[in-house]
Amino acid sequence: MSSRQTYDFVIAANRLPVDRHVHPDGSTEWRTAPGGLVTAMDSVMRGWDGDDAAWVGWPGFSGEAPEPFDEGKLRLHPVPLSAQELSDYYEGFSNDTLWPLYHDVIVPPTFHRSWWTCYRAVNQRFADAVCEVAAEGATVWVHDYQLQLVPALVRDKRPDVRIGWFNHIPFPPVELFAQLPWRESILRGLLGADFLGFQRPDDARNFARSCRTVLGATARGEKVEWQGTDDDRLGAAPRTVRAAAVPISIDAAGFRELADSDAVRERAEEIRESLGNPEVVLLGVDRLDYTKGIRHRLRAIGELFDDGAISPDQVTFIQVATPSRERVQAYRTLREQIEGTVGRINGDVSHLGATAIHYLHQSYPREEMAALYRVADVMLITPLRDGMNLVAKEYVTARHDGKGALVLSEFTGAAEEMPQAYRCNPHDIAGLKETILRAINDEPAEKERRMRALRRRVRKHDVQTWAADFLAGLEAAPERPSRSGAKAQA
Ligand code: GDG
């Protein structure tokens, strides 16, 4: 493909969609990085006509960044981060300030002025990179909470481009958001976009309410009107921005094909056999994150085993807890708690040949995940707060044999779209235990009815429709002035 200087479509996300692998002989290779966003944008790119796109993101290691390079249809534009920036902007401000604040303050957010200074500087670097690669009138799609200042910083230099931002995580109620010492700057940063996409209508409403309460903006329905201020470059001009729900989804056709492949079917049988062919397999798949409600799930499962309501002779629970953010203290503490609980339950109720909980703190290939879904009679998804939760959508898609049952927390974005799931409140341990038992014991016909409806929903609202809806929302924004009207570059 060409190595043009500028591109009509630019994606900006914290991470590039590739990982660098260093071979023993010192040679390096880029491999597609696993993950929801990569899969989603890969589908978008397959539908994109032409090879005219660039992706701006961090390459995954600190220090000097490699030169821009091509990967398939994409021009990859690495943004460097030093070890200190990785610690302050990413692990600090993004994952220890914003992440807990945006997830209902499940753990207390940490506020450090030096982290904020670094977040601003890194967002400026991303914005500069976007401006460098965006062609006149380009469409720029910014992703997630790590880059909330980028829309206004790009807008300041490039009023000619269309800017959309999508939030993969929840947007908190103003009562929580207001804790953030830099709340005005974040809102002004976002208001630099033309269109803001959220997982749920409630997230979009929370954002609009924050703009009204914190900035004194006018918010009517999905429109936020903001007069701007001239105290800094984050939102100096009057703007009207649309904030709406565009729930993300999965590549349903692709995932079904994977789950249906001979290799995955065979592997599923192998897994079941290796477990000793239990009557019921319960499954949890999550990044090891305090938002995912793993501790609450274990509490309920542990009590069910203790009560004798389920027995390890018939029921086994597999928990895949993918390693995540291991340098952040809250994640280390969580890991210790979870592993202590799993050890306690297994020690008390397992016996030789009948293990109550199989705990796997590892990351697996997609094929293995699909095989695990096929094995799971009941999928347990119990987050305390989750933007969407793609695992729920993957599970119902993989179980197109109509079997299986989905237990789903009402605090996930997915719950809004998946009312036929066995809904639960993970804080209510007694209720959660009852729901798990119902999901195990309900009649097969009832389970099949629920699964059919859930599968249909995901098939109709897949990642391709998500991307199309987002881009349509962005396209509907008013025309931008031409670049000749742009401010001089700073
Ligand atoms: C954020 C929001 C929102 C997990 N372990 C492995 C693995 N996974 C895959 C799953 C799924 C994805 O990672 C996880 O997606 P989730 O949606 O469950 O959660 P987050 O990582 O927290 O993602 C979330 C999402 O963004 C998208 O907008 O839904 O609310 O928090 O696809 O299958 N994949 C492989 N090996 C693993 O070990 N291959």
XYZ file of C-alpha atoms and ligand atoms in Angstrom:
529
model
C 0.000 0.000 0.000
C 0.995 3.622 -0.322
C 2.851 5.488 2.360
C 0.981 8.720 1.835
C 1.574 11.600 4.144
C -2.030 12.215 5.146
C -5.173 10.090 5.458
C -8.943 10.591 5.123
C -9.727 8.350 8.081
C -7.713 8.465 11.284
C -8.213 6.304 14.369
C -6.614 7.405 17.640
C -6.517 4.924 20.519
C -4.188 4.454 23.462
C -2.698 1.318 21.880
C -1.757 0.485 18.332
C -3.518 -2.673 17.116
C -0.232 -4.622 17.044
C 2.293 -6.032 19.526
C 6.022 -6.171 18.908
C 7.599 -9.606 19.351
C 11.353 -9.881 19.747
C 12.803 -13.202 18.542
C 15.776 -14.853 20.281
C 18.048 -13.732 17.417
C 17.052 -10.122 18.131
C 14.855 -9.707 15.045
C 11.412 -8.205 15.626
C 7.962 -8.859 14.244
C 4.617 -7.062 14.642
C 1.621 -9.252 15.400
C -2.019 -8.234 15.616
C -2.814 -7.597 19.258
C -5.805 -9.477 20.677
C -8.619 -7.420 22.126
C -12.113 -6.103 21.578
C -11.156 -2.770 20.035
C -8.773 -4.338 17.554
C -11.355 -6.884 16.439
C -13.982 -4.177 16.189
C -11.853 -1.782 14.167
C -10.594 -4.607 12.014
C -14.200 -5.182 10.939
C -14.580 -1.460 10.312
C -11.462 -1.451 8.177
C -12.659 -4.421 6.150
C -15.772 -2.422 5.282
C -13.756 0.727 4.542
C -13.306 1.265 0.818
C -9.771 2.197 -0.053
C -6.541 1.952 1.881
C -6.754 5.442 3.130
C -6.549 5.106 6.896
C -4.100 5.676 9.716
C -4.058 4.517 13.342
C -2.316 6.659 15.949
C -1.376 4.863 19.173
C 1.252 3.780 21.656
C 3.304 0.793 20.386
C 3.253 -1.114 23.693
C 6.781 -0.463 25.007
C 8.312 2.619 26.576
C 11.091 4.701 25.082
C 11.687 5.732 21.532
C 8.878 4.847 19.093
C 9.518 3.200 15.720
C 8.930 5.119 12.503
C 5.392 4.924 11.039
C 4.811 1.704 9.117
C 2.099 -0.101 7.155
C 0.109 -3.091 8.343
C -2.552 -4.359 5.952
C -4.819 -1.470 5.020
C -3.536 0.703 7.834
C -0.741 3.175 8.267
C 0.388 2.769 11.878
C 1.680 5.901 13.520
C 3.403 5.118 16.856
C 3.259 7.681 19.678
C 6.184 7.320 22.113
C 5.741 7.163 25.885
C 8.615 7.259 28.350
C 8.626 4.894 31.342
C 7.628 7.842 33.545
C 4.754 8.764 31.216
C 3.576 5.183 31.151
C 3.466 5.267 34.907
C 1.791 8.713 35.249
C -0.490 8.993 32.204
C -1.469 5.325 31.751
C -1.173 3.440 35.033
C -1.755 6.576 37.084
C -4.275 9.010 35.640
C -6.024 6.623 33.237
C -6.174 3.483 35.350
C -5.987 4.739 38.921
C -7.885 8.042 38.623
C -10.358 7.846 35.733
C -11.047 4.091 35.675
C -12.286 3.832 39.299
C -14.041 7.210 39.103
C -15.941 6.172 35.966
C -16.833 2.773 37.486
C -18.874 3.979 40.432
C -15.844 4.514 42.690
C -15.699 0.769 43.451
C -12.215 1.524 44.755
C -11.249 5.100 45.694
C -9.744 7.055 42.777
C -6.290 8.517 43.338
C -5.803 12.187 42.464
C -2.281 13.418 41.753
C -1.550 16.750 40.106
C 1.602 15.372 38.484
C -0.441 12.593 36.832
C -2.834 15.185 35.434
C 0.036 17.273 34.043
C 1.352 14.179 32.331
C -2.106 13.200 30.988
C -2.391 16.643 29.372
C 1.062 16.412 27.833
C 0.452 12.927 26.424
C -2.962 13.927 25.060
C -1.262 16.865 23.343
C 1.237 14.463 21.772
C -1.563 12.244 20.464
C -3.406 15.303 19.144
C -0.270 16.526 17.345
C 0.164 13.112 15.736
C -3.470 13.111 14.591
C -3.071 16.586 13.081
C 0.055 15.431 11.277
C -1.610 12.472 9.548
C -5.157 13.797 8.995
C -5.909 14.957 5.435
C -8.011 18.062 4.767
C -11.584 17.326 5.920
C -10.596 13.916 7.351
C -12.754 11.870 9.692
C -11.033 11.337 13.042
C -12.293 8.663 15.458
C -10.840 8.961 18.960
C -11.284 6.111 21.440
C -11.766 5.986 25.145
C -11.030 7.619 28.453
C -7.261 7.830 27.983
C -7.721 10.453 25.236
C -10.467 12.768 26.446
C -8.555 15.976 25.741
C -7.668 14.987 22.183
C -10.921 16.173 20.521
C -10.489 19.822 21.609
C -6.723 19.782 21.071
C -7.209 18.554 17.490
C -10.109 20.957 16.900
C -7.920 23.884 17.981
C -5.421 23.215 15.199
C -7.667 21.608 12.630
C -11.202 22.991 12.459
C -11.546 21.309 9.044
C -11.685 17.719 10.376
C -14.703 15.839 11.741
C -14.036 14.430 15.185
C -15.859 11.594 16.899
C -15.068 10.091 20.293
C -16.346 6.797 21.662
C -16.287 5.906 25.336
C -15.828 2.178 25.922
C -16.441 2.515 29.646
C -19.340 4.087 31.550
C -19.638 7.843 31.992
C -20.349 8.456 35.691
C -23.214 10.411 37.225
C -22.259 14.030 37.876
C -22.379 13.392 41.634
C -19.270 11.199 41.190
C -17.710 12.948 38.200
C -17.717 16.203 40.177
C -15.017 14.754 42.471
C -12.470 15.111 39.682
C -10.323 18.195 40.307
C -9.918 18.645 36.536
C -13.562 18.058 35.617
C -13.988 21.251 33.558
C -10.941 20.511 31.413
C -12.117 16.967 30.682
C -15.552 18.171 29.588
C -14.065 20.933 27.441
C -11.717 18.401 25.907
C -14.625 16.183 24.903
C -16.716 19.085 23.649
C -14.102 19.589 20.936
C -15.726 16.596 19.169
C -18.668 16.745 16.762
C -20.171 13.528 18.001
C -19.718 11.616 21.253
C -20.730 7.967 21.419
C -21.514 6.167 24.678
C -22.454 2.582 25.519
C -25.822 3.371 27.149
C -28.328 6.247 26.964
C -27.656 6.768 30.689
C -23.946 7.381 29.984
C -24.819 10.007 27.365
C -27.272 11.608 29.794
C -24.670 11.589 32.596
C -22.288 13.416 30.277
C -24.899 16.010 29.269
C -25.824 16.583 32.910
C -22.162 17.042 33.827
C -21.818 19.659 31.094
C -24.848 21.481 32.468
C -23.838 21.285 36.110
C -20.081 21.705 35.841
C -19.761 24.018 32.815
C -23.160 25.720 32.786
C -23.716 24.440 29.225
C -27.197 24.031 27.764
C -28.213 20.395 27.324
C -31.415 19.479 25.477
C -32.003 15.858 24.585
C -28.838 14.603 22.901
C -27.514 18.116 22.125
C -25.076 19.997 24.306
C -24.526 23.670 23.516
C -21.469 25.256 24.983
C -20.412 28.878 24.619
C -16.737 28.190 25.280
C -14.247 30.152 27.322
C -10.932 31.656 26.395
C -9.015 30.642 29.509
C -7.195 27.889 27.667
C -7.256 26.051 24.380
C -9.675 23.395 25.542
C -12.947 24.673 24.143
C -12.532 28.319 23.298
C -15.296 28.570 20.644
C -19.101 28.110 20.948
C -20.097 24.573 19.932
C -23.014 22.215 19.598
C -22.147 18.580 20.186
C -24.339 15.493 20.008
C -23.919 12.864 22.721
C -25.781 9.619 22.079
C -25.776 5.900 22.856
C -24.121 3.639 20.269
C -23.673 0.286 22.038
C -20.653 -1.679 20.877
C -20.922 -5.290 19.776
C -18.905 -8.208 18.373
C -18.230 -9.616 14.920
C -21.079 -12.089 15.354
C -20.690 -13.897 12.011
C -16.930 -14.216 12.471
C -17.238 -15.438 16.040
C -19.922 -17.962 15.175
C -17.743 -19.333 12.394
C -14.830 -19.675 14.800
C -16.962 -21.367 17.469
C -18.343 -23.735 14.844
C -15.000 -24.808 13.429
C -13.989 -28.448 13.790
C -10.927 -27.506 15.810
C -12.991 -25.585 18.393
C -15.656 -28.320 18.612
C -12.995 -30.953 19.196
C -11.233 -28.821 21.745
C -14.520 -28.263 23.608
C -15.045 -32.012 23.889
C -11.483 -32.438 25.052
C -11.924 -29.803 27.765
C -15.128 -31.382 29.053
C -13.491 -34.754 29.206
C -10.419 -33.422 30.973
C -12.746 -31.992 33.635
C -14.137 -35.492 34.220
C -17.374 -34.878 32.252
C -19.170 -32.928 34.982
C -22.941 -32.527 34.715
C -22.692 -28.756 34.853
C -19.846 -26.433 33.892
C -20.043 -22.854 35.136
C -17.705 -20.327 33.503
C -16.394 -16.820 34.193
C -14.115 -14.949 31.759
C -12.808 -11.551 32.752
C -9.758 -9.378 32.876
C -8.705 -9.550 36.509
C -10.386 -6.258 37.395
C -12.317 -5.120 40.463
C -15.138 -3.883 38.233
C -15.948 -7.421 37.074
C -17.460 -8.657 40.342
C -15.275 -11.763 40.529
C -15.177 -11.662 44.327
C -18.978 -11.473 44.566
C -19.283 -14.360 42.110
C -16.852 -16.457 44.158
C -18.715 -15.639 47.339
C -21.975 -16.913 45.826
C -20.358 -20.024 44.306
C -18.461 -20.759 47.533
C -21.674 -20.576 49.568
C -23.510 -22.816 47.105
C -20.781 -25.438 47.518
C -20.690 -24.936 51.308
C -24.500 -25.212 51.583
C -24.448 -28.402 49.566
C -26.760 -26.809 46.981
C -24.195 -27.872 44.384
C -21.501 -30.506 44.695
C -18.082 -30.701 43.047
C -19.056 -34.206 41.933
C -21.592 -32.683 39.564
C -20.655 -29.024 39.142
C -17.364 -27.354 38.371
C -16.621 -23.668 37.971
C -13.909 -22.429 35.601
C -12.701 -18.880 36.168
C -10.408 -17.405 33.528
C -8.933 -14.226 35.007
C -6.762 -12.630 32.361
C -3.775 -10.769 33.876
C -4.359 -7.011 33.828
C -2.700 -3.773 35.072
C -0.461 -5.697 37.405
C 1.555 -2.668 38.447
C -1.483 -0.894 39.931
C -1.861 -1.683 43.643
C -5.643 -2.155 43.592
C -5.191 -4.948 41.036
C -2.514 -6.681 43.103
C -4.708 -6.577 46.166
C -7.636 -7.968 44.199
C -5.536 -10.822 42.859
C -4.473 -11.795 46.363
C -8.062 -11.731 47.588
C -9.360 -13.809 44.701
C -6.613 -16.382 44.902
C -7.077 -16.663 48.670
C -10.809 -17.268 48.234
C -10.346 -19.846 45.458
C -7.802 -21.680 47.626
C -10.123 -21.626 50.615
C -13.121 -22.963 48.650
C -11.126 -25.667 46.887
C -9.468 -26.686 50.129
C -12.822 -27.001 51.877
C -15.022 -28.671 49.278
C -12.972 -30.256 46.472
C -11.786 -33.807 46.660
C -9.488 -35.875 44.486
C -10.951 -36.074 41.011
C -13.613 -33.416 41.753
C -12.295 -29.864 41.754
C -14.834 -27.191 42.654
C -13.010 -24.257 41.001
C -10.506 -24.261 38.157
C -8.801 -20.883 38.374
C -6.697 -19.806 35.396
C -4.703 -16.587 35.664
C -3.614 -16.689 32.047
C -4.394 -15.330 28.646
C -5.544 -17.692 25.879
C -5.937 -17.667 22.101
C -9.411 -16.796 20.802
C -9.981 -20.430 19.748
C -9.556 -21.565 23.337
C -12.013 -18.912 24.552
C -14.552 -20.073 21.977
C -14.061 -23.701 23.082
C -14.596 -22.722 26.727
C -17.849 -20.930 25.820
C -19.030 -24.077 24.061
C -18.339 -26.079 27.188
C -20.100 -23.671 29.566
C -23.600 -24.664 30.616
C -23.921 -21.443 32.587
C -21.926 -18.275 31.919
C -21.508 -16.038 34.959
C -21.115 -12.332 34.185
C -21.416 -10.380 37.403
C -19.718 -6.960 37.070
C -20.386 -4.242 39.610
C -20.132 -1.840 36.665
C -19.138 -2.495 33.051
C -19.415 -0.269 29.972
C -20.759 -3.099 27.825
C -19.201 -6.573 28.394
C -18.414 -8.302 25.141
C -18.001 -11.695 26.796
C -21.809 -11.849 27.182
C -22.238 -11.335 23.445
C -19.488 -13.795 22.546
C -20.995 -16.478 24.764
C -24.506 -16.404 23.313
C -23.042 -16.321 19.801
C -20.846 -19.351 20.462
C -23.792 -21.345 21.928
C -25.885 -21.387 18.795
C -26.866 -24.979 19.615
C -29.458 -23.256 21.808
C -28.016 -24.739 24.980
C -26.434 -22.783 27.796
C -27.648 -19.991 30.053
C -26.393 -16.478 30.627
C -26.377 -14.957 34.108
C -25.854 -11.226 33.582
C -25.404 -8.368 36.018
C -27.808 -5.485 35.648
C -24.834 -3.127 35.994
C -23.439 -3.940 32.540
C -24.243 -2.094 29.329
C -25.067 -5.502 27.845
C -27.991 -5.931 30.271
C -29.900 -3.156 28.473
C -29.790 -5.096 25.239
C -30.101 -8.591 26.655
C -33.267 -8.700 28.780
C -33.679 -12.461 28.236
C -30.574 -13.198 30.289
C -30.898 -14.395 33.894
C -30.522 -10.960 35.382
C -28.737 -10.508 38.694
C -27.620 -7.905 41.201
C -24.138 -9.098 42.213
C -24.303 -7.208 45.511
C -27.250 -9.383 46.544
C -25.440 -12.650 47.280
C -28.611 -14.528 48.239
C -30.294 -13.359 45.020
C -27.224 -14.237 42.970
C -27.171 -17.763 44.418
C -30.851 -18.228 43.522
C -30.272 -16.932 40.008
C -27.334 -19.294 39.464
C -29.427 -22.233 40.617
C -32.279 -21.193 38.333
C -29.918 -20.923 35.393
C -28.661 -24.435 36.176
C -32.048 -26.033 36.796
C -34.516 -24.352 34.417
C -36.126 -26.496 31.742
C -34.041 -26.844 28.552
C -36.909 -25.350 26.505
C -36.905 -22.204 28.647
C -33.148 -21.840 28.302
C -33.342 -22.355 24.586
C -36.050 -19.704 24.234
C -33.892 -17.194 26.079
C -30.721 -18.045 24.180
C -32.451 -17.786 20.796
C -33.665 -14.254 21.558
C -30.237 -13.217 22.865
C -28.449 -14.598 19.837
C -30.832 -12.836 17.459
C -30.164 -9.537 19.182
C -26.373 -9.880 18.838
C -26.631 -11.056 15.243
C -28.716 -8.009 14.322
C -26.604 -5.546 16.276
C -23.087 -6.653 15.507
C -19.874 -4.687 15.426
C -20.405 -3.711 11.815
C -23.729 -2.025 12.637
C -22.091 -0.379 15.652
C -19.371 1.172 13.501
C -21.850 2.181 10.803
C -24.117 3.814 13.418
C -21.199 5.681 14.965
C -19.910 6.948 11.618
C -23.449 7.940 10.580
C -23.743 9.959 13.790
C -20.465 11.631 13.003
C -21.373 12.288 9.371
C -24.605 13.938 10.465
C -22.609 16.653 12.268
C -22.620 20.032 10.494
C -20.017 20.679 7.751
C -16.628 21.880 8.936
C -14.890 24.980 7.629
C -12.107 24.380 5.079
C -8.517 24.188 6.234
C -7.755 27.669 4.959
C -9.890 28.870 7.853
C -7.748 26.934 10.311
C -5.825 28.708 13.019
C -2.106 28.944 12.563
C -0.331 25.909 13.967
C 1.015 26.522 17.485
C -13.748 -2.470 27.760
C -14.933 -2.158 28.675
C -16.463 -2.930 26.863
C -10.483 -11.806 27.665
N -9.540 -12.668 28.068
C -8.982 -13.161 26.939
C -9.612 -12.582 25.839
N -10.526 -11.744 26.310
C -11.391 -10.930 25.443
C -12.841 -11.309 25.565
C -13.511 -10.036 25.091
C -12.548 -8.959 25.572
O -11.295 -9.576 25.800
C -13.010 -8.340 26.891
O -14.024 -7.461 26.619
P -15.008 -6.936 27.739
O -16.087 -6.190 27.078
O -15.528 -8.081 28.527
O -14.156 -6.076 28.782
P -12.957 -4.957 28.849
O -11.645 -5.534 28.537
O -13.084 -4.408 30.228
O -13.303 -3.832 27.763
C -16.115 -3.066 28.346
C -15.239 -3.092 25.985
O -14.187 -2.223 26.383
C -15.565 -2.792 24.521
O -16.092 -1.513 24.352
O -17.430 -3.924 26.539
O -17.225 -2.716 29.140
O -14.565 -2.292 30.043
O -13.550 -9.973 23.696
O -13.101 -12.454 24.775
N -9.312 -12.873 24.560
C -8.313 -13.784 24.353
N -7.647 -14.363 25.381
C -7.943 -14.105 26.680
O -7.339 -14.680 27.593
N -7.986 -14.097 23.087
